[in-house]
Short mmCIF file of C-alpha atoms in Angstrom, two decimals:
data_model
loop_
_atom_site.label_atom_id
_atom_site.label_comp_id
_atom_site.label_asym_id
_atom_site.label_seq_id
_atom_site.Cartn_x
_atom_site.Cartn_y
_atom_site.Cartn_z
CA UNK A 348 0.00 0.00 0.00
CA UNK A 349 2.66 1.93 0.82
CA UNK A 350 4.43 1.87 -2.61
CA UNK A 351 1.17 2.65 -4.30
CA UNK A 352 0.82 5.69 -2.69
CA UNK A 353 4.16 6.35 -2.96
CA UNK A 354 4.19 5.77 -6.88
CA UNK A 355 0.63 8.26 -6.75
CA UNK A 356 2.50 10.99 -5.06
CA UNK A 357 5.06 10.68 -7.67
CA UNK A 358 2.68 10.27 -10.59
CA UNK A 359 0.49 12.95 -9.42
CA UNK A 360 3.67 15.44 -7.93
CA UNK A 361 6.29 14.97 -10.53
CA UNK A 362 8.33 12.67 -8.73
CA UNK A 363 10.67 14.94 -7.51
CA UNK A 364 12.60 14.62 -4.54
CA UNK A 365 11.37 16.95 -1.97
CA UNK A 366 7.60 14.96 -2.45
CA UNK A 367 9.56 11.69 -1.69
CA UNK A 368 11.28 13.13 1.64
CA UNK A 369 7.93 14.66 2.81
CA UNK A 370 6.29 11.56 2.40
CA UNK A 371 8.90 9.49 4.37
CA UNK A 372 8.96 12.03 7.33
CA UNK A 373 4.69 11.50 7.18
CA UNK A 374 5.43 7.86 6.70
CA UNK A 375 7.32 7.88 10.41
CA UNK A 376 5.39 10.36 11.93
CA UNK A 377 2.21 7.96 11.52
CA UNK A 378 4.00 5.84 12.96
CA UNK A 379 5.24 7.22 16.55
CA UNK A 380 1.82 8.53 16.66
CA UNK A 381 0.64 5.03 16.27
CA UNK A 382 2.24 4.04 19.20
CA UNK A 383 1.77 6.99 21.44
CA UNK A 384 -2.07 6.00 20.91
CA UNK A 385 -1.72 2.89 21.70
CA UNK A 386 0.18 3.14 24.87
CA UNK A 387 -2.14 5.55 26.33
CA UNK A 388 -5.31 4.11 25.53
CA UNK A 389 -3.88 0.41 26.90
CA UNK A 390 -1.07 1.53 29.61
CA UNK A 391 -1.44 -2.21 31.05
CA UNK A 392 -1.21 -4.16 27.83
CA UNK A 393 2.94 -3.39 28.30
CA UNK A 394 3.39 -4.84 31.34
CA UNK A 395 0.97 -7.81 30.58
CA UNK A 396 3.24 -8.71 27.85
CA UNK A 397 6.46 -7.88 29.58
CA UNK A 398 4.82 -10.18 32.70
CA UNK A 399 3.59 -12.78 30.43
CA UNK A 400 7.62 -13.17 28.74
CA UNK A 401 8.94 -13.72 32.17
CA UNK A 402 7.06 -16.02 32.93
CA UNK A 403 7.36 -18.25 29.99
CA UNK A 404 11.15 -17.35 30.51
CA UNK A 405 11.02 -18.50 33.96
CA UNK A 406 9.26 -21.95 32.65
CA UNK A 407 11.34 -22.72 30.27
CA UNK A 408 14.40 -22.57 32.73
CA UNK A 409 12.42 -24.83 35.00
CA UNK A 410 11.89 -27.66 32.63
CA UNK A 411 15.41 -27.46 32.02
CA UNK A 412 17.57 -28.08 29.23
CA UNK A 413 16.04 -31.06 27.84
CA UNK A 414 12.82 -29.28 26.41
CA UNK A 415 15.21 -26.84 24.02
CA UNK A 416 16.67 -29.92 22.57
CA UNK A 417 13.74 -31.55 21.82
CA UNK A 418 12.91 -33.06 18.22
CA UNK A 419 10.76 -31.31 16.35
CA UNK A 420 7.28 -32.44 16.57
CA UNK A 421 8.28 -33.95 20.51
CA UNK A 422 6.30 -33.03 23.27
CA UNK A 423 7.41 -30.98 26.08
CA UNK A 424 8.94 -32.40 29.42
CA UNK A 425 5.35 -31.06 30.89
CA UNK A 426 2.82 -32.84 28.60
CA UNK A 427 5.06 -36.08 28.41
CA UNK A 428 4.50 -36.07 32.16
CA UNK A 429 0.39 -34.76 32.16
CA UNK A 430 0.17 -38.04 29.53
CA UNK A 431 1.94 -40.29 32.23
CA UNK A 432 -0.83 -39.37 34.61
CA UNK A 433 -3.34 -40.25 32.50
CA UNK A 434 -2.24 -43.15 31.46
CA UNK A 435 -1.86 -44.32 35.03
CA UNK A 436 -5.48 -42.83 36.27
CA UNK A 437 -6.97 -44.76 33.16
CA UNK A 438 -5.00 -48.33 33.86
CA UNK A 439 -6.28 -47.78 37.41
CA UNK A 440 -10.04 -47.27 36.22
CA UNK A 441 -10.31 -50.23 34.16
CA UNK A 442 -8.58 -52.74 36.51
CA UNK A 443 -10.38 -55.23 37.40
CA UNK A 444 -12.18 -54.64 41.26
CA UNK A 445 -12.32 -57.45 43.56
CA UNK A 446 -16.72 -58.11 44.19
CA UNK A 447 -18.29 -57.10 47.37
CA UNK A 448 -19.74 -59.92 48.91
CA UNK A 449 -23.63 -59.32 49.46
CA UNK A 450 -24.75 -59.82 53.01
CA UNK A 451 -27.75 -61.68 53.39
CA UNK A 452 -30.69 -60.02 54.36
CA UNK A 453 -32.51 -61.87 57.32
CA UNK A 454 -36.44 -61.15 57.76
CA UNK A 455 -36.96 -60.07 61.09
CA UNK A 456 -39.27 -63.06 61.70
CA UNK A 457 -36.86 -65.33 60.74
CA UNK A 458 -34.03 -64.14 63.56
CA UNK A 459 -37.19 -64.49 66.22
CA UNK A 460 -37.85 -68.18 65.19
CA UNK A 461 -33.99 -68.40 65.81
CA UNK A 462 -33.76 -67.11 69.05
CA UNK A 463 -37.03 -68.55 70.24
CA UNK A 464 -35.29 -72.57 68.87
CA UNK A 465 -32.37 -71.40 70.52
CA UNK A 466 -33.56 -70.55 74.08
CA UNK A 467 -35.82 -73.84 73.61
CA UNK A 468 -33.22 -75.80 73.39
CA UNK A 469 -31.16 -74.40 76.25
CA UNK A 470 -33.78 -74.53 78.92
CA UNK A 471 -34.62 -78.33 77.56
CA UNK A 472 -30.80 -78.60 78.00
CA UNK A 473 -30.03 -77.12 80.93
CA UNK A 474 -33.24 -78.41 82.55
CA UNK A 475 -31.39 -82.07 82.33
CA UNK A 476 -28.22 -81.11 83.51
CA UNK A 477 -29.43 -79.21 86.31
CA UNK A 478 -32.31 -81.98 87.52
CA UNK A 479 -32.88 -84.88 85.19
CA UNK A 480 -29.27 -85.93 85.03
CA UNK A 481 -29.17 -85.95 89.00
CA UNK A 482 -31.80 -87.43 89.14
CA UNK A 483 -31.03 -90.32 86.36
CA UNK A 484 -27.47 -90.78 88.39
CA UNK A 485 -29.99 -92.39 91.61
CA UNK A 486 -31.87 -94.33 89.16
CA UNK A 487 -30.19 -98.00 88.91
CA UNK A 488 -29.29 -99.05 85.58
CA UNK A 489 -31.30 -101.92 85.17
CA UNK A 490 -34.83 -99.92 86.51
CA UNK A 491 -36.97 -97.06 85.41
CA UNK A 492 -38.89 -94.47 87.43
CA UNK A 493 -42.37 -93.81 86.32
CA UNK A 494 -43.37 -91.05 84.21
CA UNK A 495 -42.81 -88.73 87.48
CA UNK A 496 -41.68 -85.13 86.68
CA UNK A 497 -38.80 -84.12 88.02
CA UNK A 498 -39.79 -81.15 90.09
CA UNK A 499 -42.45 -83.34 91.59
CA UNK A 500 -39.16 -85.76 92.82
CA UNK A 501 -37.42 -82.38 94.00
CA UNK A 502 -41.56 -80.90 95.76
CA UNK A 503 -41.12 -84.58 97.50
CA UNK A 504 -37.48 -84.44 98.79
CA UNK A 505 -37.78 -81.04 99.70
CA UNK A 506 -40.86 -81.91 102.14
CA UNK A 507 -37.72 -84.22 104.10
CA UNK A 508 -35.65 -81.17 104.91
CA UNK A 509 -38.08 -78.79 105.39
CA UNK A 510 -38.10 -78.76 108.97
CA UNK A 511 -34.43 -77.15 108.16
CA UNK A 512 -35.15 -73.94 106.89
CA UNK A 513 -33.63 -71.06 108.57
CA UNK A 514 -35.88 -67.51 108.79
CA UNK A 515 -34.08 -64.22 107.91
CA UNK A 516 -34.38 -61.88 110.44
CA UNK A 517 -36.38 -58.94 109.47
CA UNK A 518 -35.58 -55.34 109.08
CA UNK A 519 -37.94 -54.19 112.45
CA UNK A 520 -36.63 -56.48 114.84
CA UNK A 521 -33.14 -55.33 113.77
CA UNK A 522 -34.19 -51.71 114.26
CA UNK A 523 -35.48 -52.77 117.48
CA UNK A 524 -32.71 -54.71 118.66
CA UNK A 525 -30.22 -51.52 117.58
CA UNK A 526 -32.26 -49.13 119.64
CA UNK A 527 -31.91 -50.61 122.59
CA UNK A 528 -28.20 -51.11 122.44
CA UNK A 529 -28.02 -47.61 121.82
CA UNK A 530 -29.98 -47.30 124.88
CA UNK A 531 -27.68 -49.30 127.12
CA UNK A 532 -24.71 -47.99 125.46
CA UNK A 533 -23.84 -52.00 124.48
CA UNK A 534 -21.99 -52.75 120.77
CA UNK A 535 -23.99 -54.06 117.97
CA UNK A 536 -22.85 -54.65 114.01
CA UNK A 537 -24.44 -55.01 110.72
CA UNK A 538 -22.52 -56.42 107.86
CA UNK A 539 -23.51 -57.47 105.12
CA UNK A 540 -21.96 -59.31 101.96
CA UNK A 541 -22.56 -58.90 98.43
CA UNK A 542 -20.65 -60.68 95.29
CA UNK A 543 -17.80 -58.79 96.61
CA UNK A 544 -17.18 -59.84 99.84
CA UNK A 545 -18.19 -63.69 98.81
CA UNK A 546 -15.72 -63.75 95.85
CA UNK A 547 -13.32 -62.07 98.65
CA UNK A 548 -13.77 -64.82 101.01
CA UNK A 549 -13.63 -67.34 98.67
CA UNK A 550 -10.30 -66.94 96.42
CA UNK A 551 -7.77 -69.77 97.36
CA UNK A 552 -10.64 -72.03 99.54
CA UNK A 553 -13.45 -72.21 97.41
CA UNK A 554 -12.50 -71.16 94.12
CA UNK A 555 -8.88 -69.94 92.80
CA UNK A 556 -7.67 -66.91 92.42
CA UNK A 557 -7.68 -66.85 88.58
CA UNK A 558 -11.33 -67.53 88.67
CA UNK A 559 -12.12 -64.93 91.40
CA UNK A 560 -10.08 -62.43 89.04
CA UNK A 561 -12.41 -63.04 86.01
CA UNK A 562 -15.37 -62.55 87.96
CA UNK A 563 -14.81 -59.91 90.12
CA UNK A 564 -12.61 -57.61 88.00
CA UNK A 565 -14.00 -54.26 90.04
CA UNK A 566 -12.91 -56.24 93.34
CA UNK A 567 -9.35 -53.80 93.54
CA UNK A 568 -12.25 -50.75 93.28
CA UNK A 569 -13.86 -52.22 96.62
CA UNK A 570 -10.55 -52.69 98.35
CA UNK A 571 -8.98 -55.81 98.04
CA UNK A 572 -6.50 -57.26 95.08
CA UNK A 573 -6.69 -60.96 95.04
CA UNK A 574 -4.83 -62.76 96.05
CA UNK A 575 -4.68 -61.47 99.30
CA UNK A 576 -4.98 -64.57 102.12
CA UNK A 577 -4.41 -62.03 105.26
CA UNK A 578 -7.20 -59.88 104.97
CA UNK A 579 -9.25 -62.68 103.79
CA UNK A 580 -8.81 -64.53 107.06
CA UNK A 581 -9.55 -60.96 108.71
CA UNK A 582 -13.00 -60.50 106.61
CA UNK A 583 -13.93 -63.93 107.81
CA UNK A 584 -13.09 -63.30 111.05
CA UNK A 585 -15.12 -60.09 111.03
CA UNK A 586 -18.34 -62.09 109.42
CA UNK A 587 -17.90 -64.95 112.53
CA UNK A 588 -17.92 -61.91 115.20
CA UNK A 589 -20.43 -59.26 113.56
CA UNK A 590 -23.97 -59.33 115.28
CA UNK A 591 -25.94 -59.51 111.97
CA UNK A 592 -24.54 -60.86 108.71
CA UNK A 593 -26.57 -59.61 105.61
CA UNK A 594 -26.49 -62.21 102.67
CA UNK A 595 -27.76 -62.49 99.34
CA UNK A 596 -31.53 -64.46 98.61
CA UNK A 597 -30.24 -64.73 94.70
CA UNK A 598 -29.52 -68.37 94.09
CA UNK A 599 -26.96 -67.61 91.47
CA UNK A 600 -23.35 -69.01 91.35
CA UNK A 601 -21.46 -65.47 93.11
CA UNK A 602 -24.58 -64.58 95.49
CA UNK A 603 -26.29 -67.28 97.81
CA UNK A 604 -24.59 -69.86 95.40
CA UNK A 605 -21.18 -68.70 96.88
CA UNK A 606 -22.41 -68.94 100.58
CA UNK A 607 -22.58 -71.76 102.21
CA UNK A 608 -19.99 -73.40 100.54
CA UNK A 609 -18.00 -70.31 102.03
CA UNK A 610 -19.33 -71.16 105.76
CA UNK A 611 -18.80 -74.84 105.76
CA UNK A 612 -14.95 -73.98 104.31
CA UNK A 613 -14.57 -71.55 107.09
CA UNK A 614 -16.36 -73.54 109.90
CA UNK A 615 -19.27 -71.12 110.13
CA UNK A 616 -22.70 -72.33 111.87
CA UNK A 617 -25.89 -71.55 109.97
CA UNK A 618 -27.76 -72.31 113.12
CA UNK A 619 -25.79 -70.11 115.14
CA UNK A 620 -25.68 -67.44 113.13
CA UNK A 621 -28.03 -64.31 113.12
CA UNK A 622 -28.43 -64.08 108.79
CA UNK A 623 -30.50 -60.95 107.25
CA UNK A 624 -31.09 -59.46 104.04
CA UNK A 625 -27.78 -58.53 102.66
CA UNK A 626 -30.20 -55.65 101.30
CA UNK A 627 -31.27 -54.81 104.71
CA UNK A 628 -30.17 -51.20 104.91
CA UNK A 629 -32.37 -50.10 101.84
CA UNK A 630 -35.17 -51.68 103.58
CA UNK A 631 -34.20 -49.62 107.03
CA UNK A 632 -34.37 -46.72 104.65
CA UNK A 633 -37.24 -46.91 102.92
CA UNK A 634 -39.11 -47.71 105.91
CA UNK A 635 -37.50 -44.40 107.38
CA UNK A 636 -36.26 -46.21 110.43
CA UNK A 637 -32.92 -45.12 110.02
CA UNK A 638 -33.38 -41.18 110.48
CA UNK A 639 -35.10 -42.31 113.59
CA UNK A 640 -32.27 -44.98 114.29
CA UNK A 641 -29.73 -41.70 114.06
CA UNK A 642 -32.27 -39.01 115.89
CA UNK A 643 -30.79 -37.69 119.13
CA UNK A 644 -27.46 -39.66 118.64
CA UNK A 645 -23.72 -38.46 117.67
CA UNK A 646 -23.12 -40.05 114.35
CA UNK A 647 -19.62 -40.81 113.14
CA UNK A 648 -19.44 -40.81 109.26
CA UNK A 649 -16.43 -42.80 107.46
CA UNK A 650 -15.95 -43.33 103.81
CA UNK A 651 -15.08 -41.61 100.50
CA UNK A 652 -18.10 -40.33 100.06
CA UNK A 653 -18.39 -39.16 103.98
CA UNK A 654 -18.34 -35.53 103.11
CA UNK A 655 -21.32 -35.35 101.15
CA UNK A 656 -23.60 -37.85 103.58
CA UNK A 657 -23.06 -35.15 106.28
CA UNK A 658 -24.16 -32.54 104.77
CA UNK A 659 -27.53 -34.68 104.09
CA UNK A 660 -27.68 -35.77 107.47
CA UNK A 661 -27.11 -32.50 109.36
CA UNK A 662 -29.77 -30.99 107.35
CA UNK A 663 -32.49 -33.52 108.58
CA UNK A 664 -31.11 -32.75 112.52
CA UNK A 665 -28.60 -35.03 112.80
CA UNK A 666 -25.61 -34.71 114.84
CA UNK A 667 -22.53 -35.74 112.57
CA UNK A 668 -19.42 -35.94 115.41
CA UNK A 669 -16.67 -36.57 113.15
CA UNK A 670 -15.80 -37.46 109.31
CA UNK A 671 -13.15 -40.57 108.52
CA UNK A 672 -12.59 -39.62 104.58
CA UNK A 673 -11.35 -41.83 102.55
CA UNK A 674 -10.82 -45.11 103.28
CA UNK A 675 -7.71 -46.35 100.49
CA UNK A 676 -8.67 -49.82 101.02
CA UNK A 677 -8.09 -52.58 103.58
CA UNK A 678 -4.55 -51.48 104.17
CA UNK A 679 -5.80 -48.07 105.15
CA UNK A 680 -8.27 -50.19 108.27
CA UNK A 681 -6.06 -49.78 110.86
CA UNK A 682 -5.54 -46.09 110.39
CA UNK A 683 -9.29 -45.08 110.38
CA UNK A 684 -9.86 -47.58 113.41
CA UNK A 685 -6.44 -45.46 115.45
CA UNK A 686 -8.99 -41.78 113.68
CA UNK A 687 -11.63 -43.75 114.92
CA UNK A 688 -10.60 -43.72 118.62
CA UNK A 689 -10.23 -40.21 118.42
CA UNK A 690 -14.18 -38.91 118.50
CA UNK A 691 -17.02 -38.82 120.84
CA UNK A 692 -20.00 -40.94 118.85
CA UNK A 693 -22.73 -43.60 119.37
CA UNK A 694 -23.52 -44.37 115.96
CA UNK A 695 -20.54 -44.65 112.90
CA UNK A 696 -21.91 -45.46 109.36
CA UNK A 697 -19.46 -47.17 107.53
CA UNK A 698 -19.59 -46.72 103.35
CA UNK A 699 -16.32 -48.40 102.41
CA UNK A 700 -16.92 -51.65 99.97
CA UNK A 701 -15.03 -54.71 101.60
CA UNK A 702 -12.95 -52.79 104.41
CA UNK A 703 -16.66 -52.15 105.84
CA UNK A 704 -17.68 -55.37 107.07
CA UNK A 705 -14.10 -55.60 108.52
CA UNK A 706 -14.50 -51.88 110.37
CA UNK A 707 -18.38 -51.93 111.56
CA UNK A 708 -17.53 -54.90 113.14
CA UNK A 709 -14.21 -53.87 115.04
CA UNK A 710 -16.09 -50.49 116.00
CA UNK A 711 -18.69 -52.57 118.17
CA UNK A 712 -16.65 -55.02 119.26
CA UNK A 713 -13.17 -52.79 120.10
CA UNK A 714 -14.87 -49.47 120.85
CA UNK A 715 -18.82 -50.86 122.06
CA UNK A 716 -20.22 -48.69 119.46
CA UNK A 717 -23.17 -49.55 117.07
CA UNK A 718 -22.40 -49.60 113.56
CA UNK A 719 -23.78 -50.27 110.30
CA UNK A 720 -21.83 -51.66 106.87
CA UNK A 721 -24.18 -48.91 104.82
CA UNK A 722 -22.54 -49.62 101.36
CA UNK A 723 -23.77 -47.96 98.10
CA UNK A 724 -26.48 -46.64 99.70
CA UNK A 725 -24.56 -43.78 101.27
CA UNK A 726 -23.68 -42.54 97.70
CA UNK A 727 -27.34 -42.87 96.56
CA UNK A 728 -28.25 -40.64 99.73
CA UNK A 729 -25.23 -38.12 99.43
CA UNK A 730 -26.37 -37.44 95.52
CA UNK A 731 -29.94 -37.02 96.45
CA UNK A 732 -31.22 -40.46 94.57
CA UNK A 733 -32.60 -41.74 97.87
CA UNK A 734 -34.62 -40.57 100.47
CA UNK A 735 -32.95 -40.85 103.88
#
């Protein structure tokens, strides 16, 4: 375009040489103009371009020196390596996934018909092993009883020893009993044992210590670690001595299971014994005899939870003469019976798992005091889950 004008101006001008010059000092002056415009209109195209050269500069030195000597038509270090990827994410898709088993849906009704065969079949079983199978072992080989059940067989023997049976004593002849040795100032004790005490009592002469272990793992929470043979001797010492013993009515294997296999091992007379409820002080509770029991008298308080009772007990009117907090055990007995010795009381309640039967007992019998084993039910009381 440029040389056509250039030959018009000539054509039309003569083609001398002072046209020419004017129209190459136009031809430049267009020019700088055109870039004057341009950079003022766009003042951030320049330094979008000079930002956009470093950068690739700065690439290029990063993908070293490899990519400049590449073939032509090769692909840069970058998009050899964004092809790697790919290839890798695609073998991963379309290898071969190991199947998810399906878990088999069971209809609700189905599980009950289980369970129901199931517990059938135990109680059939354990109904033999527990009855029939005694019962078959007094049978001689060569005879047959009658079609006789077998509870009818147990109704009859039971009718022989029935003349054995041993009452409990009840909660309002205890109460009774307590108030007048308050009265007379004479020592009275209440223990009682629960599956802690009778799993105590019984590691290493009725069962072993292993077993004992496995079913009473919270026996190091009430105070003893088995094995432990000395204070074993000095719990059953404490249950021979103590006025009333408390003992479990559950027939199971740790509760009334456990004792009188326990007594007969340590020598212990059923007869001669004064046996309660080992529940005995809920009942004292519940029938409010125990704020009565405590009503006018000086009430010592020992435990870890000793604190808190006496606050409950001193707002129903009771006098609280001294607190025994905590008891670490039954190493730590004979340094709350020596704190013990120290205070003016007639009454001590005694909240202190297994050490308790072993202190309520030594506080009547060293110190002619009445006291009570009160057990859990001092925390039920101190947290306001149980009426005194």
């Amino acid at each position: 375009m440029k040389k056509r004008l250039s030959g018009m101006l000539t054509t039309g001008f003569g083609g001398n040489e002072s046209n020419l010059a004017l129209i190459g000092k136009e031809d430049d002056v267009m020019k700088r103009t055109s870039q004057a415009s341009t950079s003022a209109s766009h003042p951030s195209d320049a330094v979008l371009v000079h930002a956009h050269r470093k950068k690739q500069s700065t690439r290029s030195h990063s993908q070293g020196a490899s990519d400049a000597r590449l073939k032509p038509g090769a692909r840069p270090l970058r998009s050899r390596r964004r092809l790697k990827r790919g290839k890798k994410k695609w073998r991963r898709a379309m290898r071969p996934r190991k199947p998810v088993p399906l878990q088999p849906v069971i209809a609700p009704d189905i599980v009950e018909a289980e369970r129901s065969i199931a517990y059938e079949d135990g109680f059939r079983k354990g109904k033999y092993e527990g009855g029939e199978a005694v019962l078959a072992g007094l049978i001689p080989e060569d005879h047959i009883l009658p079609d006789i059940p077998v509870e009818h067989v147990i109704a009859l023997g039971f009718e022989q020893v029935k003349h054995l049976l041993k009452p409990l004593v009840d909660p309002q002849t205890i109460l009774a009993e307590m108030i007048q040795a308050l009265d007379e100032q004479r020592p009275m004790s209440l223990v009682r044992l629960g599956d802690g005490e009778l799993l105590a009592l019984a590691h290493d002469r009725v069962l072993s210590s292993a077993l004992v272990q496995r079913e009473g793992p919270f026996l190091p929470y009430s105070g003893i670690e088995v094995p432990d043979h000395e204070y074993r001797e000095q719990l059953a010492e404490s249950v021979r001595k103590a006025t009333f013993v408390g003992i479990p009515t559950a027939k199971t294997p740790n509760f009334q299971g456990l004792v009188h296999p326990l007594l007969r091992s340590y020598g212990m007379s059923v007869a001669a014994m004064r046996l309660t409820y080992s529940t005995v002080n809920y009942m004292l509770a519940q029938q409010g005899a125990l704020l009565r029991l405590m009503q006018g008298r000086r009430v010592l308080v020992i435990g870890n939870v000793a604190e808190e009772l006496s606050q409950v007990l001193q707002q129903h009117g009771i006098a609280v003469a001294g607190l025994i907090t905590p008891v670490i055990g039954v190493r730590d007995i004979a340094r709350v019976m020596q704190e013990a010795r120290s205070y003016q009381y007639d009454f001590a309640l005694v909240a202190a798992g297994i050490p308790a039967v072993i202190l309520a007992e030594r506080i009547a019998s060293q110190y002619g005091k009445v006291a009570i084993d009160f057990g859990h039910l001092a925390n039920k009381i101190a947290s306001r889950e149980h009426p005194l």
